[in-house]
Amino acid sequence: MFFVHLSKLKILMVASEAAPFAKAGGLGDVVSSLADSLAALGHDVRVLLPLYFLIPQDLKQGFHPLPGVISVHLGQEHWARLWEFVPANGPRYYFIEYDHFFFRDRLYDGPYGGFEDNPQRFAFLCRAAIDLPEFLQWIPDIYHVHDWMAALVPVYLETVARRGPLAHTGSVLTIHNLQHQGYAHQSIIDYAGLPWGLWQSDKLEACGGVNFLKGGIYFANKLTTVSPTYAEEIRTPAFGCGLEDIFRFRGGDLVGILNGIDENLWNPATDPTLPANYDRNNLEKKSLCKMNFCQQRFGDAKSDNRPLFVAISRLYAQKGLDVLADILPWVVETMSVRFAILGCGEWLLEEHLASIAHRSPDRIWFYRGYDETLAHQMTAAADFFVMPSRFEPCGLTQLYSMRYGTLPIVHATGGLKDSVVSRAHGVERATGFVFNDLTHQALYSAIGWACATYYDHPSEILTMRQNGMCRDFSWKQSSRRYLECYHWAMEKKMGFP
Ligand code: ADP
């Protein structure tokens, strides 16, 4: 531990997203806020991202081109420009410009699903990450790579880049969501400039093709995922998405570290998007946020005291909002509650939610889309935040909710189980409501439990809100755990067991 605090590391993060430049979900939040917190501890942190067309223009205005072009050594050599963004304090960002791959108005998919050339796009990013240090004349101690899109970096490091300037550079792969693994046709081996010897079932091969994430898991010096419970779950067939055996094989190198949040961006006391700011000592101002929201969205003439339940999510099977949609008519018929839902994703689920909301406009409001300002306002306005995820590697929205004095109602899985203390364990420590099985009945009962507590025991609700707001969800603890992992990875690279 002494060593961890003393030595300043050179860390290169490689990812396909980082807020505020490009974000499709929690990955983008985590990459930038973790990088910020490591930089604040004095480490030399740099982040490599693609130069996407969709990065907001006002941010791009702060980027500067680096002189020269970088040569990216795939099967064939490619040439690209690099842009740099150097904030006043915090990590340095590099953006690789290659319009053929990144000049698109979406990150990963179009109207008909994932882009077909995603494997080539992210093989390019990974190989650029390997070529970057020589271009910059800056050799990192550690690569911290995120999800399948960056998972070929450890593969390159342990094979074609094993000798040379990166010979002592270790690697840590963080898995944010195992559902996405990056499958490609076997021809990607030639494209990526990797040796065919890697095309084996205990390395990159899977189902006759190539699995990027599997390769990363096999070759990274250390593996992490984003909560301790998910780190256990993925060793089982129910959650391992076919990779459970390799997780058991590499079990000694796999660590679960709970995500932190950006406490400046998500702070109800200073959040500029809210009609009223508040902290745990003046929660009556939170009621103003609710009143304002209900007046705007439900057209209330004055305050309505019914509890407001909120869900903000990508609308995919993982998030379990189909289960909520199934019971919602029944819930509003039998309980005096209101629901506001923000999300987009699967068309059928969007349609289902829109039609339910259309039938009960005074009780259910649904906004189909992605809107960060609205996400902040709804989190502040809500009494309860519903997360019936089938699986949840970490989840950030329940952390944001607790920080905003909103009580999460969650299925006991992954990071939800690790972060929410259930009312069932006593009101003194409770921060939300946790249910064990994801069934219609269990979700209905959990909502009923929260609703009954709201009407019958308002003082308990207040205590639970304050409990959540007192919790430390910063990166303080977790960034130190990542530093430990970096040191373990570097030792492993040097041949220590
Ligand atoms: P995941 O990464 O699986 O989508 P997380 O809970 O880890 O789930 O992170 C989701 C992030 O995306 C949060 O910052 C959340 O506020 C945001 N988000 C999800 N859907 C929307 C939406 N429709 N509008 C605005 N923000 C959204």
Short mmCIF file of C-alpha atoms and ligand atoms in Angstrom, two decimals:
data_model
loop_
_atom_site.label_atom_id
_atom_site.label_comp_id
_atom_site.label_asym_id
_atom_site.label_seq_id
_atom_site.Cartn_x
_atom_site.Cartn_y
_atom_site.Cartn_z
CA MET A 1 0.00 0.00 0.00
CA PHE A 2 2.89 2.34 0.84
CA PHE A 3 4.26 1.78 -2.66
CA VAL A 4 0.85 2.52 -4.17
CA HIS A 5 0.69 5.98 -2.67
CA LEU A 6 4.28 6.99 -3.35
CA SER A 7 4.94 6.20 -6.99
CA LYS A 8 3.31 8.32 -9.67
CA LEU A 9 2.23 6.25 -12.62
CA LYS A 10 1.91 6.93 -16.32
CA ILE A 11 -1.49 5.55 -17.23
CA LEU A 12 -2.95 5.30 -20.73
CA MET A 13 -6.71 4.68 -20.78
CA VAL A 14 -8.17 3.35 -24.01
CA ALA A 15 -11.92 3.46 -24.48
CA SER A 16 -14.63 4.01 -27.04
CA GLU A 17 -16.47 6.58 -24.89
CA ALA A 18 -15.76 9.27 -22.32
CA ALA A 19 -18.17 11.96 -21.16
CA PRO A 20 -18.70 14.72 -22.11
CA PHE A 21 -17.13 13.99 -25.53
CA ALA A 22 -19.05 10.83 -26.45
CA LYS A 23 -21.30 8.74 -24.26
CA ALA A 24 -23.83 5.97 -24.86
CA GLY A 25 -24.19 4.81 -21.25
CA GLY A 26 -22.37 4.32 -17.96
CA LEU A 27 -19.05 3.45 -19.63
CA GLY A 28 -18.62 7.07 -20.77
CA ASP A 29 -19.29 8.42 -17.28
CA VAL A 30 -16.91 5.98 -15.63
CA VAL A 31 -13.92 6.46 -17.97
CA SER A 32 -13.83 10.23 -17.54
CA SER A 33 -14.61 10.37 -13.83
CA LEU A 34 -12.07 7.65 -12.97
CA ALA A 35 -9.44 9.38 -15.13
CA ASP A 36 -10.19 12.67 -13.34
CA SER A 37 -9.82 11.13 -9.94
CA LEU A 38 -6.50 9.39 -10.79
CA ALA A 39 -5.17 12.64 -12.24
CA ALA A 40 -6.21 14.44 -9.05
CA LEU A 41 -4.01 12.00 -7.11
CA GLY A 42 -1.06 13.26 -9.16
CA HIS A 43 -0.75 10.49 -11.76
CA ASP A 44 0.00 11.22 -15.41
CA VAL A 45 -3.25 10.04 -16.96
CA ARG A 46 -3.95 10.17 -20.67
CA VAL A 47 -7.02 8.93 -22.51
CA LEU A 48 -7.21 7.80 -26.14
CA LEU A 49 -10.59 8.06 -27.92
CA PRO A 50 -11.75 8.10 -31.54
CA LEU A 51 -12.44 11.53 -33.01
CA TYR A 52 -16.16 10.98 -33.54
CA PHE A 53 -18.16 13.28 -35.76
CA LEU A 54 -20.77 13.54 -32.97
CA ILE A 55 -18.44 15.14 -30.40
CA PRO A 56 -20.12 18.52 -29.74
CA GLN A 57 -18.63 21.31 -31.80
CA ASP A 58 -18.05 23.59 -28.79
CA LEU A 59 -15.83 20.91 -27.24
CA LYS A 60 -13.98 20.28 -30.50
CA GLN A 61 -13.04 23.94 -30.58
CA GLY A 62 -10.71 23.27 -27.64
CA PHE A 63 -8.82 20.48 -29.49
CA HIS A 64 -5.38 21.07 -31.06
CA PRO A 65 -3.82 18.99 -33.85
CA LEU A 66 -0.48 17.36 -33.04
CA PRO A 67 2.22 17.86 -35.65
CA GLY A 68 2.78 14.97 -38.06
CA VAL A 69 0.72 11.84 -38.60
CA ILE A 70 0.73 8.62 -36.64
CA SER A 71 1.35 5.34 -38.42
CA VAL A 72 -1.05 2.60 -37.28
CA HIS A 73 0.48 -0.83 -37.89
CA LEU A 74 -2.48 -3.03 -38.71
CA GLY A 75 -2.04 -5.80 -41.32
CA GLN A 76 -1.52 -2.86 -43.65
CA GLU A 77 -0.18 0.47 -42.45
CA HIS A 78 -2.75 3.26 -41.97
CA TRP A 79 -2.00 6.92 -41.37
CA ALA A 80 -4.04 9.16 -39.11
CA ARG A 81 -4.00 12.56 -37.46
CA LEU A 82 -4.10 13.04 -33.70
CA TRP A 83 -5.82 15.80 -31.80
CA GLU A 84 -5.11 16.76 -28.21
CA PHE A 85 -7.26 18.29 -25.53
CA VAL A 86 -5.44 19.56 -22.45
CA PRO A 87 -7.79 20.75 -19.69
CA ALA A 88 -6.56 23.18 -17.05
CA ASN A 89 -6.31 20.27 -14.66
CA GLY A 90 -7.20 16.67 -15.19
CA PRO A 91 -6.17 14.07 -17.74
CA ARG A 92 -4.91 14.79 -21.22
CA TYR A 93 -7.14 13.49 -24.02
CA TYR A 94 -6.01 12.28 -27.46
CA PHE A 95 -8.45 11.82 -30.32
CA ILE A 96 -7.50 9.76 -33.34
CA GLU A 97 -8.96 11.10 -36.56
CA TYR A 98 -9.95 8.51 -39.14
CA ASP A 99 -13.13 9.61 -40.86
CA HIS A 100 -13.70 6.36 -42.73
CA PHE A 101 -14.48 4.77 -39.33
CA PHE A 102 -15.60 7.57 -37.06
CA PHE A 103 -17.34 10.24 -39.14
CA ARG A 104 -20.81 8.93 -38.30
CA ASP A 105 -23.68 10.31 -36.29
CA ARG A 106 -23.89 7.28 -33.98
CA LEU A 107 -21.23 5.54 -31.89
CA TYR A 108 -21.90 1.87 -32.54
CA ASP A 109 -25.04 1.28 -34.55
CA GLY A 110 -27.36 2.52 -37.23
CA PRO A 111 -31.08 1.91 -37.75
CA TYR A 112 -30.46 -1.76 -38.66
CA GLY A 113 -28.21 -2.72 -35.74
CA GLY A 114 -24.48 -2.58 -34.99
CA PHE A 115 -22.19 -1.25 -37.75
CA GLU A 116 -20.79 -4.18 -39.72
CA ASP A 117 -17.27 -2.82 -39.56
CA ASN A 118 -17.23 -2.39 -35.75
CA PRO A 119 -14.46 -5.03 -35.44
CA GLN A 120 -12.27 -3.12 -37.91
CA ARG A 121 -13.09 0.24 -36.26
CA PHE A 122 -12.04 -0.90 -32.83
CA ALA A 123 -9.10 -3.04 -33.98
CA PHE A 124 -7.88 0.25 -35.47
CA LEU A 125 -8.35 2.04 -32.13
CA CYS A 126 -6.46 -0.72 -30.28
CA ARG A 127 -3.55 -0.77 -32.70
CA ALA A 128 -3.39 3.05 -32.57
CA ALA A 129 -3.12 2.76 -28.78
CA ILE A 130 -0.08 0.51 -29.23
CA ASP A 131 1.54 2.92 -31.71
CA LEU A 132 0.75 6.06 -29.71
CA PRO A 133 3.58 5.90 -27.10
CA GLU A 134 6.30 5.91 -29.74
CA PHE A 135 4.62 8.80 -31.55
CA LEU A 136 4.40 10.79 -28.30
CA GLN A 137 7.77 9.62 -26.96
CA TRP A 138 5.88 8.82 -23.76
CA ILE A 139 5.86 5.21 -22.54
CA PRO A 140 3.03 4.32 -20.16
CA ASP A 141 3.54 2.09 -17.12
CA ILE A 142 0.07 0.72 -17.57
CA TYR A 143 -2.68 0.45 -20.15
CA HIS A 144 -6.16 0.53 -18.63
CA VAL A 145 -8.54 -0.63 -21.34
CA HIS A 146 -12.31 -0.78 -21.23
CA ASP A 147 -14.69 -3.36 -22.67
CA TRP A 148 -14.39 -5.31 -25.93
CA MET A 149 -13.71 -2.21 -28.00
CA ALA A 150 -10.30 -1.85 -26.36
CA ALA A 151 -9.71 -5.53 -25.57
CA LEU A 152 -7.18 -6.17 -28.36
CA VAL A 153 -4.69 -3.86 -26.64
CA PRO A 154 -3.51 -6.57 -24.17
CA VAL A 155 -3.47 -9.05 -27.06
CA TYR A 156 -1.04 -6.86 -29.01
CA LEU A 157 0.98 -6.12 -25.88
CA GLU A 158 1.60 -9.78 -25.13
CA THR A 159 2.29 -10.82 -28.74
CA VAL A 160 3.53 -8.51 -31.49
CA ALA A 161 4.52 -5.71 -29.06
CA ARG A 162 6.03 -8.01 -26.45
CA ARG A 163 9.53 -6.77 -27.14
CA GLY A 164 10.49 -3.16 -27.69
CA PRO A 165 9.47 -0.01 -25.83
CA LEU A 166 6.32 -1.54 -24.28
CA ALA A 167 8.08 -4.64 -22.94
CA HIS A 168 7.53 -3.54 -19.33
CA THR A 169 4.07 -2.01 -19.72
CA GLY A 170 1.30 -3.89 -17.92
CA SER A 171 -2.37 -4.04 -18.76
CA VAL A 172 -5.67 -3.98 -16.89
CA LEU A 173 -8.92 -4.81 -18.67
CA THR A 174 -12.17 -3.60 -17.10
CA ILE A 175 -15.38 -5.31 -18.13
CA HIS A 176 -18.36 -2.98 -17.87
CA ASN A 177 -20.85 -5.28 -19.56
CA LEU A 178 -20.16 -8.86 -20.56
CA GLN A 179 -23.12 -8.99 -22.88
CA HIS A 180 -21.13 -7.21 -25.57
CA GLN A 181 -18.03 -9.20 -26.55
CA GLY A 182 -17.10 -8.08 -30.06
CA TYR A 183 -17.50 -11.03 -32.44
CA ALA A 184 -15.75 -10.86 -35.79
CA HIS A 185 -15.08 -13.02 -38.82
CA GLN A 186 -11.73 -14.79 -38.61
CA SER A 187 -10.35 -12.52 -41.37
CA ILE A 188 -10.00 -9.82 -38.69
CA ILE A 189 -6.77 -11.59 -37.67
CA ASP A 190 -5.12 -10.55 -40.95
CA TYR A 191 -6.71 -7.10 -40.83
CA ALA A 192 -5.45 -6.51 -37.29
CA GLY A 193 -1.98 -7.80 -38.13
CA LEU A 194 -2.09 -10.49 -35.45
CA PRO A 195 -0.44 -13.93 -35.72
CA TRP A 196 -2.74 -16.79 -36.76
CA GLY A 197 -1.38 -18.79 -33.81
CA LEU A 198 -3.82 -16.81 -31.66
CA TRP A 199 -6.79 -18.35 -33.43
CA GLN A 200 -7.23 -21.11 -30.86
CA SER A 201 -10.13 -21.91 -28.59
CA ASP A 202 -8.15 -20.90 -25.48
CA LYS A 203 -7.20 -17.53 -26.97
CA LEU A 204 -9.21 -15.51 -29.53
CA GLU A 205 -11.25 -18.16 -31.31
CA ALA A 206 -14.99 -18.52 -30.59
CA CYS A 207 -17.67 -20.23 -32.68
CA GLY A 208 -15.42 -20.25 -35.75
CA GLY A 209 -14.76 -16.51 -35.52
CA VAL A 210 -12.88 -14.15 -33.24
CA ASN A 211 -14.05 -12.86 -29.86
CA PHE A 212 -12.22 -9.65 -28.93
CA LEU A 213 -13.19 -9.71 -25.27
CA LYS A 214 -12.13 -13.32 -24.82
CA GLY A 215 -8.70 -12.42 -26.20
CA GLY A 216 -8.45 -9.48 -23.80
CA ILE A 217 -9.47 -11.63 -20.84
CA TYR A 218 -6.88 -14.19 -21.77
CA PHE A 219 -3.99 -11.75 -22.20
CA ALA A 220 -4.59 -8.83 -19.80
CA ASN A 221 -2.33 -8.92 -16.74
CA LYS A 222 -5.22 -8.09 -14.44
CA LEU A 223 -8.99 -8.12 -14.90
CA THR A 224 -11.54 -6.02 -13.15
CA THR A 225 -15.25 -5.62 -13.33
CA VAL A 226 -17.42 -2.93 -11.87
CA SER A 227 -18.82 -4.48 -8.70
CA PRO A 228 -17.80 -7.31 -6.33
CA THR A 229 -21.07 -9.20 -6.83
CA TYR A 230 -20.84 -9.07 -10.63
CA ALA A 231 -17.23 -10.36 -10.34
CA GLU A 232 -18.68 -13.46 -8.65
CA GLU A 233 -21.76 -13.75 -10.88
CA ILE A 234 -19.78 -13.89 -14.14
CA ARG A 235 -18.09 -17.09 -13.00
CA THR A 236 -21.46 -18.86 -13.34
CA PRO A 237 -23.29 -19.97 -16.52
CA ALA A 238 -26.29 -17.75 -15.66
CA PHE A 239 -24.22 -14.54 -15.97
CA GLY A 240 -20.98 -15.58 -17.70
CA CYS A 241 -22.35 -15.21 -21.27
CA GLY A 242 -20.34 -18.28 -22.32
CA LEU A 243 -17.07 -16.99 -20.79
CA GLU A 244 -17.59 -18.38 -17.29
CA ASP A 245 -14.89 -21.05 -17.74
CA ILE A 246 -12.22 -18.53 -18.65
CA PHE A 247 -13.24 -16.37 -15.66
CA ARG A 248 -12.83 -19.35 -13.39
CA PHE A 249 -9.45 -20.06 -15.03
CA ARG A 250 -8.34 -16.45 -14.46
CA GLY A 251 -10.26 -16.11 -11.19
CA GLY A 252 -7.16 -15.15 -9.17
CA ASP A 253 -6.64 -12.10 -11.38
CA LEU A 254 -10.26 -10.92 -11.39
CA VAL A 255 -11.33 -8.16 -9.00
CA GLY A 256 -14.69 -6.39 -8.57
CA ILE A 257 -14.41 -2.64 -7.86
CA LEU A 258 -17.58 -0.62 -7.43
CA ASN A 259 -17.82 2.42 -9.70
CA GLY A 260 -17.78 5.89 -8.22
CA ILE A 261 -19.61 8.90 -9.61
CA ASP A 262 -18.68 12.42 -10.61
CA GLU A 263 -19.82 14.18 -7.45
CA ASN A 264 -19.53 17.62 -9.02
CA LEU A 265 -21.72 16.82 -11.98
CA TRP A 266 -24.25 14.99 -9.84
CA ASN A 267 -24.68 17.30 -6.88
CA PRO A 268 -28.21 18.46 -5.93
CA ALA A 269 -26.74 21.43 -4.03
CA THR A 270 -25.20 22.95 -7.17
CA ASP A 271 -26.90 21.23 -10.13
CA PRO A 272 -27.73 24.10 -12.54
CA THR A 273 -30.49 22.13 -14.28
CA LEU A 274 -32.72 22.05 -11.17
CA PRO A 275 -35.42 24.60 -10.34
CA ALA A 276 -34.23 24.51 -6.70
CA ASN A 277 -30.98 23.28 -5.17
CA TYR A 278 -30.94 21.31 -1.95
CA ASP A 279 -28.90 19.14 0.38
CA ARG A 280 -29.83 16.73 3.14
CA ASN A 281 -30.63 19.56 5.57
CA ASN A 282 -33.20 21.32 3.40
CA LEU A 283 -35.07 18.55 1.67
CA GLU A 284 -38.20 20.71 1.39
CA LYS A 285 -36.47 22.22 -1.67
CA LYS A 286 -36.49 18.74 -3.20
CA SER A 287 -40.31 18.95 -3.03
CA LEU A 288 -40.08 22.08 -5.18
CA CYS A 289 -38.27 20.05 -7.85
CA LYS A 290 -41.08 17.48 -7.71
CA MET A 291 -43.81 20.10 -7.82
CA ASN A 292 -42.20 21.85 -10.76
CA PHE A 293 -41.78 18.58 -12.66
CA CYS A 294 -45.36 17.42 -12.01
CA GLN A 295 -46.76 20.78 -13.05
CA GLN A 296 -44.83 20.63 -16.31
CA ARG A 297 -45.40 16.97 -17.17
CA PHE A 298 -48.76 16.11 -15.57
CA GLY A 299 -50.27 19.58 -15.72
CA ASP A 300 -51.03 19.80 -11.99
CA ALA A 301 -52.53 23.10 -10.94
CA LYS A 302 -50.86 22.77 -7.55
CA SER A 303 -48.74 20.31 -5.65
CA ASP A 304 -49.88 16.72 -5.74
CA ASN A 305 -48.75 14.64 -2.80
CA ARG A 306 -48.75 11.28 -4.57
CA PRO A 307 -45.36 9.52 -4.66
CA LEU A 308 -43.48 9.93 -7.92
CA PHE A 309 -41.68 6.84 -9.25
CA VAL A 310 -39.08 7.36 -11.96
CA ALA A 311 -37.08 5.13 -14.32
CA ILE A 312 -34.29 6.41 -16.59
CA SER A 313 -32.68 3.80 -18.76
CA ARG A 314 -31.67 2.33 -22.05
CA LEU A 315 -34.70 0.26 -23.02
CA TYR A 316 -33.17 -3.17 -23.52
CA ALA A 317 -33.95 -6.57 -22.02
CA GLN A 318 -31.06 -6.20 -19.54
CA LYS A 319 -32.85 -3.35 -17.75
CA GLY A 320 -36.08 -5.30 -17.05
CA LEU A 321 -38.34 -2.36 -17.87
CA ASP A 322 -40.54 -4.75 -19.88
CA VAL A 323 -41.50 -6.31 -16.53
CA LEU A 324 -42.36 -2.85 -15.20
CA ALA A 325 -44.37 -2.07 -18.36
CA ASP A 326 -46.37 -5.28 -17.93
CA ILE A 327 -47.50 -4.41 -14.39
CA LEU A 328 -47.79 -0.64 -14.74
CA PRO A 329 -51.54 -0.51 -15.60
CA TRP A 330 -52.21 -2.77 -12.63
CA VAL A 331 -50.00 -0.61 -10.34
CA VAL A 332 -51.72 2.69 -11.20
CA GLU A 333 -55.13 1.05 -10.87
CA THR A 334 -54.46 -0.24 -7.36
CA MET A 335 -52.07 2.36 -5.88
CA SER A 336 -52.19 6.14 -5.67
CA VAL A 337 -48.86 6.74 -7.43
CA ARG A 338 -47.36 8.40 -10.49
CA PHE A 339 -44.69 7.19 -12.90
CA ALA A 340 -42.32 9.12 -15.16
CA ILE A 341 -40.09 7.13 -17.51
CA LEU A 342 -37.25 8.38 -19.71
CA GLY A 343 -35.60 6.05 -22.17
CA CYS A 344 -34.98 4.77 -25.65
CA GLY A 345 -33.85 1.52 -27.19
CA GLU A 346 -35.95 -1.41 -28.40
CA TRP A 347 -38.76 -0.13 -30.58
CA LEU A 348 -41.38 -2.57 -29.26
CA LEU A 349 -40.79 -1.60 -25.66
CA GLU A 350 -40.83 2.09 -26.57
CA GLU A 351 -44.19 1.56 -28.27
CA HIS A 352 -45.55 -0.41 -25.32
CA LEU A 353 -44.59 2.30 -22.83
CA ALA A 354 -45.94 5.04 -25.09
CA SER A 355 -49.31 3.33 -25.36
CA ILE A 356 -49.61 2.72 -21.59
CA ALA A 357 -48.75 6.37 -20.93
CA HIS A 358 -51.26 7.46 -23.57
CA ARG A 359 -54.02 5.56 -21.74
CA SER A 360 -53.25 7.11 -18.28
CA PRO A 361 -51.87 10.59 -19.00
CA ASP A 362 -52.55 11.86 -15.48
CA ARG A 363 -50.60 8.98 -13.92
CA ILE A 364 -47.91 7.84 -16.36
CA TRP A 365 -45.59 10.05 -18.39
CA PHE A 366 -43.13 8.61 -20.90
CA TYR A 367 -40.45 10.50 -22.81
CA ARG A 368 -38.92 8.54 -25.67
CA GLY A 369 -35.38 9.78 -26.19
CA TYR A 370 -32.05 10.59 -24.59
CA ASP A 371 -31.95 13.82 -22.58
CA GLU A 372 -29.32 14.51 -19.94
CA THR A 373 -30.99 17.63 -18.51
CA LEU A 374 -34.24 15.78 -18.08
CA ALA A 375 -32.36 12.90 -16.43
CA HIS A 376 -31.03 15.30 -13.77
CA GLN A 377 -34.42 16.94 -13.23
CA MET A 378 -36.26 13.62 -12.95
CA THR A 379 -33.71 12.19 -10.52
CA ALA A 380 -34.24 15.23 -8.27
CA ALA A 381 -38.03 15.26 -8.63
CA ALA A 382 -38.54 11.57 -7.87
CA ASP A 383 -39.42 9.94 -4.57
CA PHE A 384 -38.42 6.51 -5.85
CA PHE A 385 -36.21 5.24 -8.66
CA VAL A 386 -37.11 1.85 -10.16
CA MET A 387 -34.36 -0.50 -11.46
CA PRO A 388 -35.61 -4.02 -12.13
CA SER A 389 -32.47 -5.02 -14.10
CA ARG A 390 -32.10 -8.69 -15.03
CA PHE A 391 -28.38 -8.20 -14.48
CA GLU A 392 -26.50 -5.03 -13.61
CA PRO A 393 -22.67 -4.98 -13.63
CA CYS A 394 -22.70 -1.82 -11.47
CA GLY A 395 -25.40 0.67 -12.43
CA LEU A 396 -24.90 4.38 -11.91
CA THR A 397 -28.45 5.66 -11.79
CA GLN A 398 -29.14 4.13 -8.38
CA LEU A 399 -26.02 5.95 -7.09
CA TYR A 400 -27.19 9.25 -8.61
CA SER A 401 -30.62 8.66 -7.03
CA MET A 402 -29.25 8.14 -3.53
CA ARG A 403 -27.14 11.27 -3.88
CA TYR A 404 -30.32 13.16 -4.81
CA GLY A 405 -32.32 11.81 -1.84
CA THR A 406 -34.36 9.52 -4.09
CA LEU A 407 -34.89 5.96 -2.88
CA PRO A 408 -33.94 3.19 -5.32
CA ILE A 409 -36.13 0.10 -5.70
CA VAL A 410 -33.78 -2.54 -7.12
CA HIS A 411 -33.46 -6.18 -8.03
CA ALA A 412 -30.74 -7.82 -5.92
CA THR A 413 -28.15 -8.35 -8.64
CA GLY A 414 -24.60 -7.13 -9.37
CA GLY A 415 -23.82 -3.58 -8.32
CA LEU A 416 -27.41 -2.94 -7.25
CA LYS A 417 -26.99 -5.51 -4.50
CA ASP A 418 -23.61 -4.00 -3.52
CA SER A 419 -24.77 -0.39 -3.35
CA VAL A 420 -28.33 -0.27 -1.98
CA VAL A 421 -29.03 -1.15 1.67
CA SER A 422 -32.54 -2.54 1.88
CA ARG A 423 -35.24 -1.27 4.23
CA ALA A 424 -35.50 -4.93 5.27
CA HIS A 425 -32.22 -4.50 7.21
CA GLY A 426 -33.66 -1.75 9.41
CA VAL A 427 -34.35 1.91 8.76
CA GLU A 428 -31.15 3.14 10.52
CA ARG A 429 -28.92 2.21 7.56
CA ALA A 430 -31.45 1.66 4.77
CA THR A 431 -31.14 3.62 1.52
CA GLY A 432 -33.77 1.85 -0.60
CA PHE A 433 -35.89 -1.23 -1.26
CA VAL A 434 -34.39 -4.46 -2.56
CA PHE A 435 -36.29 -7.46 -3.94
CA ASN A 436 -34.80 -10.86 -4.68
CA ASP A 437 -36.56 -12.40 -7.67
CA LEU A 438 -37.34 -10.53 -10.83
CA THR A 439 -40.99 -11.54 -11.25
CA HIS A 440 -44.07 -9.42 -11.90
CA GLN A 441 -45.36 -10.20 -8.43
CA ALA A 442 -42.08 -9.36 -6.69
CA LEU A 443 -41.75 -6.03 -8.50
CA TYR A 444 -45.38 -5.18 -7.78
CA SER A 445 -44.86 -6.00 -4.09
CA ALA A 446 -41.68 -3.91 -3.89
CA ILE A 447 -43.47 -0.89 -5.39
CA GLY A 448 -46.35 -1.49 -2.96
CA TRP A 449 -43.88 -1.70 -0.06
CA ALA A 450 -42.33 1.65 -1.03
CA CYS A 451 -45.76 3.21 -1.53
CA ALA A 452 -47.04 2.02 1.86
CA THR A 453 -43.90 3.32 3.59
CA TYR A 454 -44.36 6.68 1.86
CA TYR A 455 -47.94 7.12 3.10
CA ASP A 456 -47.70 5.43 6.51
CA HIS A 457 -44.14 6.19 7.67
CA PRO A 458 -42.95 9.52 6.21
CA SER A 459 -40.30 9.84 8.92
CA GLU A 460 -38.73 6.57 7.72
CA ILE A 461 -38.66 7.89 4.17
CA LEU A 462 -36.88 11.02 5.41
CA THR A 463 -34.30 8.98 7.33
CA MET A 464 -33.65 6.78 4.30
CA ARG A 465 -33.26 9.80 2.01
CA GLN A 466 -30.70 11.28 4.42
CA ASN A 467 -28.89 7.94 4.72
CA GLY A 468 -28.46 7.80 0.95
CA MET A 469 -27.29 11.40 0.76
CA CYS A 470 -24.64 10.75 3.44
CA ARG A 471 -23.11 7.82 1.58
CA ASP A 472 -19.73 8.30 -0.08
CA PHE A 473 -20.04 7.43 -3.78
CA SER A 474 -16.92 9.33 -4.80
CA TRP A 475 -13.97 7.67 -6.54
CA LYS A 476 -11.79 8.08 -3.42
CA GLN A 477 -11.85 4.42 -2.39
CA SER A 478 -12.25 2.87 -5.82
CA SER A 479 -9.48 4.81 -7.56
CA ARG A 480 -7.06 3.57 -4.88
CA ARG A 481 -8.17 0.02 -5.56
CA TYR A 482 -7.48 0.57 -9.27
CA LEU A 483 -4.00 1.79 -8.38
CA GLU A 484 -3.38 -1.42 -6.48
CA CYS A 485 -4.49 -3.36 -9.55
CA TYR A 486 -2.12 -1.38 -11.75
CA HIS A 487 0.77 -2.30 -9.49
CA TRP A 488 -0.23 -5.95 -9.43
CA ALA A 489 -0.49 -5.92 -13.23
CA MET A 490 2.96 -4.35 -13.55
CA GLU A 491 4.46 -6.92 -11.17
CA LYS A 492 2.84 -9.69 -13.13
CA LYS A 493 4.26 -8.28 -16.34
CA MET A 494 7.71 -8.30 -14.75
CA GLY A 495 7.29 -12.00 -14.06
CA PHE A 496 6.36 -11.93 -10.38
CA PRO A 497 3.63 -14.48 -9.63
P1 ADP B 1 -25.78 1.41 -18.63
O1 ADP B 1 -24.36 1.83 -18.77
O2 ADP B 1 -25.98 -0.06 -18.60
O3 ADP B 1 -26.69 2.08 -19.62
P2 ADP B 1 -25.71 2.84 -16.08
O4 ADP B 1 -26.72 2.97 -14.99
O5 ADP B 1 -24.35 2.35 -15.68
O6 ADP B 1 -26.33 1.90 -17.20
O7 ADP B 1 -25.50 4.25 -16.78
C1 ADP B 1 -26.48 4.84 -17.56
C2 ADP B 1 -26.11 6.28 -17.81
O8 ADP B 1 -26.82 6.74 -18.96
C3 ADP B 1 -26.52 7.20 -16.69
O9 ADP B 1 -25.67 8.34 -16.68
C4 ADP B 1 -27.96 7.61 -17.09
O10 ADP B 1 -28.38 8.81 -16.51
C5 ADP B 1 -27.78 7.75 -18.58
N1 ADP B 1 -29.01 7.49 -19.36
C6 ADP B 1 -29.55 6.31 -19.71
N2 ADP B 1 -30.64 6.50 -20.47
C7 ADP B 1 -30.79 7.84 -20.60
C8 ADP B 1 -31.73 8.69 -21.28
N3 ADP B 1 -32.72 8.18 -21.99
N4 ADP B 1 -31.56 10.01 -21.20
C9 ADP B 1 -30.54 10.54 -20.48
N5 ADP B 1 -29.61 9.81 -19.82
C10 ADP B 1 -29.74 8.47 -19.88
#
